[in-house]
Every structure is written in structure tokens, then in C-alpha cells.
XYZ file of C-alpha atoms in Angstrom:
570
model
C -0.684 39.270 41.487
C 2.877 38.384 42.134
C 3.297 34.530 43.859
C 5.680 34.322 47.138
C 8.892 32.432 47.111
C 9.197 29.617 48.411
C 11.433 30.888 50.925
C 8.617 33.084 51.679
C 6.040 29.908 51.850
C 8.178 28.623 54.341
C 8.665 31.230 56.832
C 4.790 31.488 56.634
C 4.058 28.561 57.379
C 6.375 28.527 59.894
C 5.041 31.408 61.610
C 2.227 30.083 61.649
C 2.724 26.939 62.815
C 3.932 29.335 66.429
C 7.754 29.900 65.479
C 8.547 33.032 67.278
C 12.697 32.887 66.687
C 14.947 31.581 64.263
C 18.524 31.115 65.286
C 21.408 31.162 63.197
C 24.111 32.459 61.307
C 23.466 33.898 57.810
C 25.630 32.635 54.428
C 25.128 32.943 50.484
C 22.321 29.896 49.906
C 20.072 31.252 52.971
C 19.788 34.664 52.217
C 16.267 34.202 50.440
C 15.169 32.456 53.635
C 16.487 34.931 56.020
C 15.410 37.672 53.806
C 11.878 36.544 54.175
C 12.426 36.172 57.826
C 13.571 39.782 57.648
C 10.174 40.821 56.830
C 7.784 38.455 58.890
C 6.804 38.294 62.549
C 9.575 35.752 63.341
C 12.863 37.311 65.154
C 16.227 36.165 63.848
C 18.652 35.565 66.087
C 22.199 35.785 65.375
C 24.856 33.493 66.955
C 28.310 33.419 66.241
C 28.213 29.525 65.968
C 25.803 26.971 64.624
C 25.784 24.456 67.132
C 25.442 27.314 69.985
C 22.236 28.105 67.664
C 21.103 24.496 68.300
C 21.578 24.408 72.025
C 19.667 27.934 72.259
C 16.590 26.557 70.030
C 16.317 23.716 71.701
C 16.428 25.044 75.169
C 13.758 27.985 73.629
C 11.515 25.207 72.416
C 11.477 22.441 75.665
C 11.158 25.328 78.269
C 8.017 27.189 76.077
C 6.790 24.171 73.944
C 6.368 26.541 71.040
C 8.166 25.214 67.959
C 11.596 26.788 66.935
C 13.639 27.404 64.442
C 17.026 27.766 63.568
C 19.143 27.771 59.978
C 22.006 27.520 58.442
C 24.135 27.982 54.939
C 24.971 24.984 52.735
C 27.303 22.953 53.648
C 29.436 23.648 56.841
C 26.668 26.427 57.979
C 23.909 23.555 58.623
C 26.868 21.046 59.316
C 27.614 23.094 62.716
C 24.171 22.852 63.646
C 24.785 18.415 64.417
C 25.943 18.646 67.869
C 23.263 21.436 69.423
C 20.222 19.989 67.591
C 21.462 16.314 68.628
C 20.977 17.521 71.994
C 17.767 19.459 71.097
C 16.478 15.929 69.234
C 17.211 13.721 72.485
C 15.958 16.000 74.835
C 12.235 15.626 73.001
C 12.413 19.302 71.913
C 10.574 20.573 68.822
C 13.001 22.096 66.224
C 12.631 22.469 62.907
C 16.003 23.001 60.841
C 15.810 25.170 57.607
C 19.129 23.713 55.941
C 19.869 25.386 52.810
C 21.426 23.471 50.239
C 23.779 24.063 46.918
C 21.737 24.472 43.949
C 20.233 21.567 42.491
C 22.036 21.500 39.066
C 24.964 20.817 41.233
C 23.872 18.327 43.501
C 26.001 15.329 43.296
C 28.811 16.332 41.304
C 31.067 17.327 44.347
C 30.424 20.534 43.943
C 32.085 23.299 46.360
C 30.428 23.171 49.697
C 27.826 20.122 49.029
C 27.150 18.048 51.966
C 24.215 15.020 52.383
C 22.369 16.577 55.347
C 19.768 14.032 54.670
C 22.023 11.262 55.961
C 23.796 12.925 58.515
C 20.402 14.134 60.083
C 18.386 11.228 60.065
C 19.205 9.923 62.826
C 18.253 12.835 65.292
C 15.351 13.575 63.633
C 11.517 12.875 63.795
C 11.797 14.338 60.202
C 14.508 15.053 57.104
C 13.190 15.547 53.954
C 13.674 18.235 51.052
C 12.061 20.717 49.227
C 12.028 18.957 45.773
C 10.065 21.256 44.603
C 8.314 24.811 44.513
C 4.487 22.803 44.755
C 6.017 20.932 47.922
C 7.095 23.945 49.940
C 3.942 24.602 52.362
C 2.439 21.424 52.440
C 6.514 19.617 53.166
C 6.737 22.788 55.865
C 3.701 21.611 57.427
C 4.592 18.286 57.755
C 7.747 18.904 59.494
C 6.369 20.835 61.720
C 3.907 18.558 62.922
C 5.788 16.106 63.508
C 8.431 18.563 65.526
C 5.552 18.904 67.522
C 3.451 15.641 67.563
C 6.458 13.621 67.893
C 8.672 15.979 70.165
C 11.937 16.228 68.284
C 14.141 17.744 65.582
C 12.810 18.092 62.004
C 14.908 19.250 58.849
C 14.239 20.534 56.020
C 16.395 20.802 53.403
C 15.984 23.281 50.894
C 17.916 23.717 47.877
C 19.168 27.695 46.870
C 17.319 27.833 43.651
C 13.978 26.338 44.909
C 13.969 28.910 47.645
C 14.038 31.919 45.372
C 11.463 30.045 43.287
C 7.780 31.369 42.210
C 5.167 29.286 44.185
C 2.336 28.213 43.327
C -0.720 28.260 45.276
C -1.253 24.995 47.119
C -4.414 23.918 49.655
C -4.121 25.396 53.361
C -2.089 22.966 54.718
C -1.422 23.725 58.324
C -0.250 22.405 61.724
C -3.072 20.189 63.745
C -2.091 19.335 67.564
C -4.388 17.086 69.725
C -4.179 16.657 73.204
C -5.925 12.693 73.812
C -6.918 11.492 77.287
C -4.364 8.352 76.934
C -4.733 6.024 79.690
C -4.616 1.969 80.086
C -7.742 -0.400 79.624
C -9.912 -1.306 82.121
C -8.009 -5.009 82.465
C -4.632 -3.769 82.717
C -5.047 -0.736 85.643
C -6.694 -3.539 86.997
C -3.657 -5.939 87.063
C -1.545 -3.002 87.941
C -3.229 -2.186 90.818
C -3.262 -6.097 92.103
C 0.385 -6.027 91.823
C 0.784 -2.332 93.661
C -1.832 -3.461 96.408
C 0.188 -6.799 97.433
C 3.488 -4.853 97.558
C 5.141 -4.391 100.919
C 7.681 -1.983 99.980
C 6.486 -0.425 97.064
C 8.167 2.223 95.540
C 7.819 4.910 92.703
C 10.393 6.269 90.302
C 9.241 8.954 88.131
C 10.954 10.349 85.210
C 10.503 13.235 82.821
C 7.064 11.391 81.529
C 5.878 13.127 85.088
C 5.344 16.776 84.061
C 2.024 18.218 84.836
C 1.217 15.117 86.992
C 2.582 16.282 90.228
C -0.686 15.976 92.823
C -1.478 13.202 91.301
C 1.873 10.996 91.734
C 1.867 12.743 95.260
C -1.793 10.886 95.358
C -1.098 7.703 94.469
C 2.222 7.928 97.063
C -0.209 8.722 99.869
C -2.620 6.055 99.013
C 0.509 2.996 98.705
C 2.807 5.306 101.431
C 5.478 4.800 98.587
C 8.144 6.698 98.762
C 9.410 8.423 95.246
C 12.595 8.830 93.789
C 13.346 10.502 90.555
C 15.159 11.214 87.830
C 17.264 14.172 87.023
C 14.782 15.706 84.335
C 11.831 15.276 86.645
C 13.460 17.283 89.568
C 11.269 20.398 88.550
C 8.364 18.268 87.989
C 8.774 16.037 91.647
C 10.798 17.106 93.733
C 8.858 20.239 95.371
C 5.997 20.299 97.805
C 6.479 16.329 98.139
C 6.775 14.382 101.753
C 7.416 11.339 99.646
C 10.428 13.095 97.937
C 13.983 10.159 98.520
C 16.023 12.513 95.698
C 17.749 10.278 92.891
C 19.602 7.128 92.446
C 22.047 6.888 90.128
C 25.494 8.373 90.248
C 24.579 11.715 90.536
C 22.035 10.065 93.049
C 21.876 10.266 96.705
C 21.663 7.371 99.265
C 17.976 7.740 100.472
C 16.548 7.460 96.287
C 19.225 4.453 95.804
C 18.470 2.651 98.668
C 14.738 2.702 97.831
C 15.229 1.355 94.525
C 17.381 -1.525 95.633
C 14.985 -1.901 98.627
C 11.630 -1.968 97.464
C 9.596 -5.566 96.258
C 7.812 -3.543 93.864
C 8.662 -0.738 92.138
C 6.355 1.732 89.553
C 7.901 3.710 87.041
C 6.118 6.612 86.003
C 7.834 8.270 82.555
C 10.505 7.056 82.841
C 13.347 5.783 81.180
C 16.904 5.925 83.504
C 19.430 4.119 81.224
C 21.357 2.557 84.124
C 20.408 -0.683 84.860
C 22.648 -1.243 88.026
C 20.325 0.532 89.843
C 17.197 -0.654 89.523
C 16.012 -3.803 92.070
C 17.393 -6.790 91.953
C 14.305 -9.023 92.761
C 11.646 -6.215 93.084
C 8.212 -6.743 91.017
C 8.377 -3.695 88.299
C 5.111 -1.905 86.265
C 5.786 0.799 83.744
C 4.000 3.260 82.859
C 4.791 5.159 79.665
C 3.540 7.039 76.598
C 5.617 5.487 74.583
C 5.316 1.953 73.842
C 9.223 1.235 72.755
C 10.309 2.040 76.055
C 8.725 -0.602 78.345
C 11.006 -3.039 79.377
C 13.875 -1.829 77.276
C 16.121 -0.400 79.798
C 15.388 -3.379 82.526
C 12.887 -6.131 82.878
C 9.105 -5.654 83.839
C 6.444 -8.016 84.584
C 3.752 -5.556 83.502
C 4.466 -2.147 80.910
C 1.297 -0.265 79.548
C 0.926 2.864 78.008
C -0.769 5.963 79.049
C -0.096 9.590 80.202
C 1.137 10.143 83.344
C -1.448 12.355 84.658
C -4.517 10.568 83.690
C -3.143 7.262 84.073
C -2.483 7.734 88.004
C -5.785 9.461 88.237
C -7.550 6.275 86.784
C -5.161 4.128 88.858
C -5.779 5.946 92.561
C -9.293 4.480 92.736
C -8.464 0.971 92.487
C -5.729 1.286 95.108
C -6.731 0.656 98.729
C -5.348 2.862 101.346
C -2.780 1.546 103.426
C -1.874 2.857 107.070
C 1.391 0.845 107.487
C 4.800 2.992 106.014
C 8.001 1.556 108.049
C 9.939 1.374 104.260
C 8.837 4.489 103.927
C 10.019 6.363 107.050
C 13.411 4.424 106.788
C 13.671 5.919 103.344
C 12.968 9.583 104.177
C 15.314 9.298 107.087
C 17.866 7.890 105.032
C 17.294 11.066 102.545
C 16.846 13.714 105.305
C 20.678 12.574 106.381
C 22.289 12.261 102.793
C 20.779 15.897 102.221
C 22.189 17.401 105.154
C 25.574 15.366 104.443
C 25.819 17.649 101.414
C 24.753 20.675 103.247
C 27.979 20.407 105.336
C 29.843 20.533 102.034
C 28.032 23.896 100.906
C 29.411 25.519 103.430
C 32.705 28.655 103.675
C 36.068 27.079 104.357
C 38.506 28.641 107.012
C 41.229 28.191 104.906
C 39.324 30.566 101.810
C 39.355 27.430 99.270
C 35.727 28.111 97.440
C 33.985 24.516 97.371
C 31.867 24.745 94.337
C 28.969 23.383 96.541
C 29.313 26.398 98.585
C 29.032 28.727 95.318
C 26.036 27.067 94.234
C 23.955 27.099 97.416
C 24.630 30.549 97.233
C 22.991 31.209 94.112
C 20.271 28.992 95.094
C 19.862 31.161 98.148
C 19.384 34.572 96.182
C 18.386 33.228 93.041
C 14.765 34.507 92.110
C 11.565 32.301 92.861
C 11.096 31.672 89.143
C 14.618 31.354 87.914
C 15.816 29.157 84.946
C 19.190 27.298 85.830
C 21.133 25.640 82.989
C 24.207 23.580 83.478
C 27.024 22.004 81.996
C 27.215 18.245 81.635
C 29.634 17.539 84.195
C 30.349 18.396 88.085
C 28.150 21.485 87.286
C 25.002 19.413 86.273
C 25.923 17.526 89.988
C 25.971 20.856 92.265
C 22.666 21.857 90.382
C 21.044 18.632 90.744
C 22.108 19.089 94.396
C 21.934 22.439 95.727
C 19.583 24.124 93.589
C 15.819 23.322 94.821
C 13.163 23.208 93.226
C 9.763 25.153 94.129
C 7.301 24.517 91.209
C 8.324 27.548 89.554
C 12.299 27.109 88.723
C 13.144 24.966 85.851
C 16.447 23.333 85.245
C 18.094 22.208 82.063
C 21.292 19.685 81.753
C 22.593 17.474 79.262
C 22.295 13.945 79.961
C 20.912 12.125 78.288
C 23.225 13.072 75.178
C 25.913 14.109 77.818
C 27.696 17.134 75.279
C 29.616 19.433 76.696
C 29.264 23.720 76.122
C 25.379 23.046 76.373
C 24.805 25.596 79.613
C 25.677 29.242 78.358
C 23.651 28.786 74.900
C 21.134 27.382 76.563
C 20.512 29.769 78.750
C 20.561 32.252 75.638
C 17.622 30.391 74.172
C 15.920 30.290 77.853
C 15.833 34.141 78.062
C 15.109 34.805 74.688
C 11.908 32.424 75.291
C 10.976 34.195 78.925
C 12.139 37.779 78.905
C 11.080 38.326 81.739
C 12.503 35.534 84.004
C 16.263 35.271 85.362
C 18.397 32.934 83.360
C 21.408 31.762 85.237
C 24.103 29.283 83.423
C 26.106 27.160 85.279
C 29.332 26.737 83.281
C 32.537 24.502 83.605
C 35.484 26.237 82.366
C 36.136 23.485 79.741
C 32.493 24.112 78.786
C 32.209 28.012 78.528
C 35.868 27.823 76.782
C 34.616 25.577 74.132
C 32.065 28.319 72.422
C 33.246 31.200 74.327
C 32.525 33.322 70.907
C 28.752 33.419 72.216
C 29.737 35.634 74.527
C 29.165 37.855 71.889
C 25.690 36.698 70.778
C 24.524 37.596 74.443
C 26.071 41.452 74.109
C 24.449 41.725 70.486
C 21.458 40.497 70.663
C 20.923 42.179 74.119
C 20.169 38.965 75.869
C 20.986 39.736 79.970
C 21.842 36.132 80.782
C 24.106 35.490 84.498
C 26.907 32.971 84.154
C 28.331 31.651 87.195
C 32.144 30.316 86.046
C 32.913 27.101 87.805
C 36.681 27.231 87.203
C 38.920 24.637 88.705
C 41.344 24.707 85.793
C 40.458 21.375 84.604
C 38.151 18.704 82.815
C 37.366 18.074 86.522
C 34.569 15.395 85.613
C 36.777 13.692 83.322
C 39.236 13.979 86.003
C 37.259 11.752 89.016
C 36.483 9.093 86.604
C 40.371 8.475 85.882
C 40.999 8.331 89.465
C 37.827 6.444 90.485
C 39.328 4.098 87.803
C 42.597 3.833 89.058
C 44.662 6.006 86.740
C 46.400 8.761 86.830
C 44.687 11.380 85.406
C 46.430 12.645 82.381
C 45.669 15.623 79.669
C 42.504 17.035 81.887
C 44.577 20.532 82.874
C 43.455 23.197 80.991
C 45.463 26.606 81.454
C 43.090 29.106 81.401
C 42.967 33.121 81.083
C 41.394 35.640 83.500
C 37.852 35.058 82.835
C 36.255 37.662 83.892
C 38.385 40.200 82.135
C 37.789 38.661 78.734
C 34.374 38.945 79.374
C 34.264 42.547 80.219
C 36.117 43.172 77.298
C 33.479 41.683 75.110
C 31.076 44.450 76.944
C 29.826 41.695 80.131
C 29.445 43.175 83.657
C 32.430 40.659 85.402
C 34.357 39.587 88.707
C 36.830 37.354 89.718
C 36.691 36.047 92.736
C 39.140 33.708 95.050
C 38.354 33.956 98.384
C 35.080 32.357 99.884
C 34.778 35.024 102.320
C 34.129 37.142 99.327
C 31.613 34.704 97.194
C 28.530 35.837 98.848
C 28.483 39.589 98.494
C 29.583 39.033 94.695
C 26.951 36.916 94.296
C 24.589 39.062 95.152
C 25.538 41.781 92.844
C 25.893 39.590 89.938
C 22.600 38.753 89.923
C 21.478 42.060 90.643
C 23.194 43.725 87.240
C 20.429 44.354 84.614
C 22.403 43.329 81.956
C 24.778 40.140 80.573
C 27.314 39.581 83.850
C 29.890 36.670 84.514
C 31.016 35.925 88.081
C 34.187 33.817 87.292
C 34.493 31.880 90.711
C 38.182 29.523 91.269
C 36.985 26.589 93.251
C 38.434 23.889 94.673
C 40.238 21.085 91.955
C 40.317 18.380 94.173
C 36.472 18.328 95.161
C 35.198 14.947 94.892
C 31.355 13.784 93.552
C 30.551 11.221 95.948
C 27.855 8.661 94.645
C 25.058 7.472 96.520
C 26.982 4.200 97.290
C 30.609 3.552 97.547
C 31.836 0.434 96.235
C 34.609 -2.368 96.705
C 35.923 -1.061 92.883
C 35.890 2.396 93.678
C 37.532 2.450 96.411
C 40.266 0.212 95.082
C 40.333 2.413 92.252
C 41.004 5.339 94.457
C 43.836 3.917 96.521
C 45.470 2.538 93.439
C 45.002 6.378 91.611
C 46.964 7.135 94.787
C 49.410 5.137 94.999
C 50.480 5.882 91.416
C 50.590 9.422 92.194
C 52.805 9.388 95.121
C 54.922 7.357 92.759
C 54.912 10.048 90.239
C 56.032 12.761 92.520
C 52.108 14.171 92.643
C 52.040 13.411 97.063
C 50.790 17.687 97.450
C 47.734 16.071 95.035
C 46.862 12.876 97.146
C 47.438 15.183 100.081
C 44.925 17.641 98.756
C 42.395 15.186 97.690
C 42.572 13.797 101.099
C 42.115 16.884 103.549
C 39.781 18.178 101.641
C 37.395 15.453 101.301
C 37.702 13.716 104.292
């Protein structure tokens, strides 16, 4: 009887281990690999660019929770793959990278094409080994898969060209083993936390992405303590729905009611979560964390108590020791404060006389017709801001963005990867025009591949993002134009349903048949440049930085652009 390949041991294993999709781009030391893939249950997808590959797996694998894969060629093939599976890695999605590799004979002698993916991947990976040899194949497969999957995160493996096509030899069963622990504090310390939440005043919650499946009971524990909750951006789908303790988020993407209960409250629980900005969190305010992973308490800001546990059955445990309390004047103060920062953004969503499209206005619009169960992605940048905004969430929507690695071009690929997971669900991408332009070839992949994903174009004709911060900062902003073509025609040329539009008066109606086309479509929408992202607090700096952006400009001939920011902000 004739042994597999290793390449064949791999994609085996692989499948087994739940891969469903492979993403990538074929090339001379893979084609063993994707030749077995050819003839197993896994689906290859074909991009036209790694790193889109990497954005796509890792938005396939956080939205499902099934493993991924994705591979490339030697050298530059699984080179392009850095910048998508970086984000994959930080976003705690499981990934496995099949990264082919010259031939060993070769290896270190500078041969053609040879590049030390062990040291470039290490550090955004939970695994990076190789294939050494044809004995290692299932039993090193296994392993990285498990620990895509145990640990949450990227895992490589590299495998050399001639121990892919390689006889192997039968090894043991080794296969992929999940758990699913009950993971709460001891006894002692829920005790201590609840001492410190039931003599707080003004106690607050801040929940991050730690939160998921633990909705009614964080909504619990808020009754119980009348706390109101803030949250972060990656637990809006998790916190923000059916919630009369919802404040929004602090931060700079934040809204007054969630900052002023941070920097409010005399005791504050955080629930899974690790916001990097230290700024915001209380000044004086008694903090417990709560996390599943011990290297984040107290790494991002002080705490006078951090255990670990899961979310879920940690505030179960917790709500019995925590006696009920009828008294909630923080709390009302902070809901009103968050019912009138909402509504302040509401105005902004709105049709302007003059036609001028605010892109607030284009994305309560999608919000509005959007379907129940929709999957938004974003680009890092004043698209993640009008999603975060103006998109709500029901229990049903999920949202993707890039913040926490902060890369640009992540929205259109990942909403490739999101349809390809859920078929069956509307995928809308909410692109920049810096971000779609930067791997507009994936256009492609989504015509291919058949994948009917909607992108709604935000296109002010600039880094706009990039933009604020120089003027926030007091300079003029320089090299953020972009001159860019008619969108919507390229797109239709690459087979895309498409439409331009200029004119609010217009936006709604093409709206509305963009997201009725059953196939890929692109609504390329010109908004306003000069739209500002107004943080949940306005400083003494900013401001100055502002006026001092403006008085250079009006020095170097740019009045029409201090004029503009002006009347249409204020």
C-alpha cells in the first residue's frame, strides 16, 4: 500500500482538525500542498495577494471559530502573508500558516528565493516551527493546530519543498483536543472583589472583548451594583444591545457619556478587557480586573485587585455575593449624559441642503437597511469611527475593525473571509479610499471566487484620518491627498455591480439597491473632506492645535479650507 505525502499528512490533519478553507496564492514549492488540497474536503481560495489572504483567514476564523488556513510559496509568497496574519495573530484569531520553503539542500546558502520565516513569524505567532522531517508531519500539524486554537492566534508551519513530496510514514493518531473549563476565581478572592464592589458609590463597569457570551450576566451584575457599563470597541456586538446600562465608549473614538463614567466612577470593574489607553481610565477610582489571562492584569493601568476567570462564569459566581442596591444617581447622570452625546451624532447623520454627503449620513443609511444579521467590516480609520457610531448592534450583527494592530486595507478582505465563512449572511465592507486603493487587485478575488460581498466607498480623496491628527496637532497637513479614479467604473469593469454617487439627495435610493444586488456591488459615495471626528472630550491642546493648524493655513493661502472646516462643523 502506497504511504501519503507529507503534503498529504498535512492537509489531513488539517481537515480534520475543522479547516474548511485555505487561502492563498499558488507558486512552485506549494504545489504538493495545494495539490493535496485539490483533492480533500478543504476549499482553496484564491486571492490575488498574500496579505489580502491573511486578512480574509483571519476574519473567516474570529467570526466562525473554526480554524483556518491559508499558504503561500517560498520566499516572497509566505513573506506577503506578514501584514494580514499580524492582524489575524492580534486579533486572537486561529490561523495556521502552511509556508513552503526552498528545499533543504539549499537552506542557508543564499539560495534564490530563501527567506527565515521562522524569525520573521515568531513574533505573531502562538506557534512557528518546521517540518524537519517526513516522521514529524502529523504529529508537528497537530500541534500547531492546537495551539491556533487553545491559545487563539496564528501558527506556522514551515515546510520545506522536498519534505512535502516526501513518503510518510505511519505515525500514532495524533489529533486536535479542545476543552472548554469552568474558569472562575477562588472562593477568597470573589470574596474580596465583591467587598470592594459593595462599598463603591459610583461603581462602574468596562467590559472588553473578554465579554462575549456573557451578556445577561454583565447586564446582571449592572442591575444588582446599578453600574453603568461602558465598553470597548470589540465588545460593541457583545454589550452594547438590549442593555439599559449601555454609556457607549471612552476613548477617542469614545463618546462623552462612557468617558465621563470612567473618569467619574470610585470604583471601576473591568471585565475582558484590555483598552491600551491609559488617559482614560480614573484617576483615583478603586479598579478589579477580571481576565482570562493572567499577563494582562494591571499591565495597561494600576489595580488594587486582578484575578483570573471567564467572564461568564466569573460574574455568575460574583452576582450572589453582591447586595442589591436601590440608590443609582451616577448612574442616571451617566445615561443622560449618553442619551445626549448619541443624539449629538444623530444630528450629524443627517442630508445636507447644500448636497455635501456627510459620511455619517451614508452610514446611518446602511445601518437603516442593512439586514438584521449583517456582518460590517471597516477600515482602520474615520470608517472604523462612523461604524463604531452609527451602526447598532442587535445581538445578531457582528463588526470587525482593526485596532488593536491599526493596518490599513483590512475591511474589503475581510469581508471576503466573512462571507466565505457565512454564505448565507450579508457582508458589507466599509472602505476608505486609501484603504480599498491599497489592495484594490482583490477586487478580483471577489468576481472569481464568486464571493457577493457590498462595499460602501468612503471617498473623500484623502488619508482623511491621517489628516485630523495633523491638524489636531497643529500642522498643516501635508502629503494626505490622494488623486483618485472613478471608482465605481473600475469596479464594473472588473465585472462588480457599481454607482457613483455625489449628491445626498441621491444616497438613499442607491443604497438601497446596492444592497439589494445578488452579486459583488460597490457604491462609491464622495463625502465630505473636511468632516471632523470629535472625541468624547475636547481639550486645552486640541483646541490650540486646531487654531494654530488654522492659522498656518490662512497663511499658506488654504482660507476656502479653514472656511470649509468651519461651516461645516460648527
Amino acid at each position: 500500500m502506497a504511504h501519503k505525502t507529507v503534503a498529504e499528512v498535512v492537509v489531513d490533519t488539517l481537515q480534520s482538525a475543522g479547516v474548511k478553507h485555505c487561502w492563498g496564492v499558488p507558486g512552485d514549492t506549494l504545489n504538493y500542498v495545494t495539490d493535496a488540497i485539490r483533492r480533500s474536503g478543504i476549499e482553496w481560495v484564491h486571492v490575488r495577494h498574500e496579505e489580502a489572504g491573511g486578512f480574509a483567514a483571519g476574519a473567516e476564523a474570529l467570526l466562525s471559530g473554526n480554524l483556518t488556513a491559508c499558504a503561500g510559496s517560498c520566499g516572497p509568497g509566505s513573506l506577503h502573508f506578514i501584514n494580514g496574519l499580524f492582524e489575524a495573530h492580534r486579533n486572537r484569531a486561529p490561523v495556521v500558516l502552511i509556508a513552503s520553503q526552498i528545499t533543504n539542500e539549499e537552506y542557508g546558502f543564499d539560495f534564490p528565493q530563501e527567506v527565515d520565516f521562522e524569525s520573521i513569524y515568531r513574533s505573531c505567532s502562538v506557534f512557528c516551527s518546521e517540518i524537519r522531517s517526513p516522521g514529524q508531519a502529523r504529529r508537528k500539524t497537530a500541534m500547531a493546530a492546537q495551539a491556533a486554537l487553545a491559545k487563539r492566534g496564528v501558527a506556522v508551519l514551515i515546510l520545506p519543498v522536498d519534505i512535502s513530496q516526501a513518503a510518510a510514514p505511519d505515525e500514532p493518531a495524533f489529533a486536535v483536543h479542545l476543552g472548554a473549563p469552568v474558569l472562575r476565581p477562588n472562593d477568597a478572592e470573589l470574596d474580596r472583589v465583591a467587598e470592594i464592589l459593595n462599598a463603591g458609590r459610583k461603581v462602574a463597569i468596562y467590559g472588553g472583548s473578554g465579554c462575549q457570551g456573557a451578556h445577561d450576566e454583565i447586564v446582571a451584575l449592572a442591575e444588582r451594583l446599578k453600574a453603568p457599563i461602558a465598553h470597548t470597541s470589540r465588545a460593541k456586538d457583545f454589550l452594547e444591545y438590549d442593555n439599559p446600562f449601555n454609556v457607549g465608549m471612552t476613548g477617542m473614538l469614545g463618546t462623552a457619556g462612557g468617558y465621563h463614567t470612567l473618569k467619574n466612577c470610585d470604583t471601576l470593574l473591568l471585565l475582558g478587557c484590555d483598552f491600551a489607553w491609559r488617559q482614560f481610565y480614573p484617576d483615583k477610582a478603586r479598579i478589579i480586573q477580571v481576565d482570562i489571562d493572567p499577563s494582562h492584569l494591571g499591565r495597561r493601568h494600576p489595580v488594587e485587585v486582578g484575578v483570573v476567570g471567564n467572564i461568564k462564569d466569573t460574574a455568575a459566581a460574583l452576582l450572589q455575593r453582591l447586595a442589591p442596591r436601590t440608590e443609582q444617581a451616577f448612574l442616571d447622570d451617566c445615561l443622560a449624559r449618553h442619551d445626549k452625546a448619541v443624539a449629538a451624532l444623530d444630528k450629524r447623520a443627517t442630508p445636507t441642503e447644500g448636497g455635501k454627503i456627510h459620511p455619517q449620513y451614508l452610514a446611518s443609511l446602511i445601518d437603516r437597511h442593512a439586514a438584521t444579521d449583517a456582518i460590517f467590516t471597516a477600515d482602520a480609520g474615520s470608517p472604523t469611527v462612523w461604524l463604531l457610531r452609527h451602526i447598532k448592534a442587535n445581538g445578531k450583527r457582528r463588526t470587525l475593525i482593526s485596532l488593536t494592530h491599526g493596518t490599513m486595507a483590512n475591511a474589503m478582505p475581510e469581508a471576503l473571509g466573512a462571507k466565505v465563512a457565512f454564505p448565507d449572511r450579508q457582508v458589507i465592507s466599509l472602505s476608505g479610499d486609501g484603504g480599498l486603493a491599497m489592495l484594490l487587485g482583490d477586487l478580483l478575488t471577489a468576481i472569481q471566487e464568486k464571493i457577493p460581498i457590498k462595499i460602501a466607498l468612503f471617498n473623500n480623496s484623502s488619508l482623511g484620518f491621517v489628516e485630523l491628527e495633523m491638524k489636531v496637532e497643529g500642522l498643516l497637513d501635508a502629503y494626505t491627498n490622494l488623486v483618485n479614479p472613478d471608482f465605481a467604473r473600475v469596479a464594473e469593469a472588473i465585472g462588480f455591480h457599481a454607482r457613483r454617487v455625489e449628491r445626498a439627495s441621491d444616497l438613499e435610493a442607491a443604497v438601497q439597491d446596492w444592497l439589494a444586488q445578488p452579486g459583488p456591488a460597490l457604491l462609491d459615495v464622495v463625502t465630505s473632506r473636511m468632516e471632523l471626528v470629535m472625541p468624547p472630550f475636547i481639550g486645552a491642546q486640541q483646541v490650540f492645535g486646531t487654531a494654530l493648524y488654522s492659522a498656518k493655513a490662512l497663511l499658506d493661502g488654504r482660507a476656502g479650507d479653514v472656511w470649509d472646516l468651519v461651516t461645516e462643523n460648527l
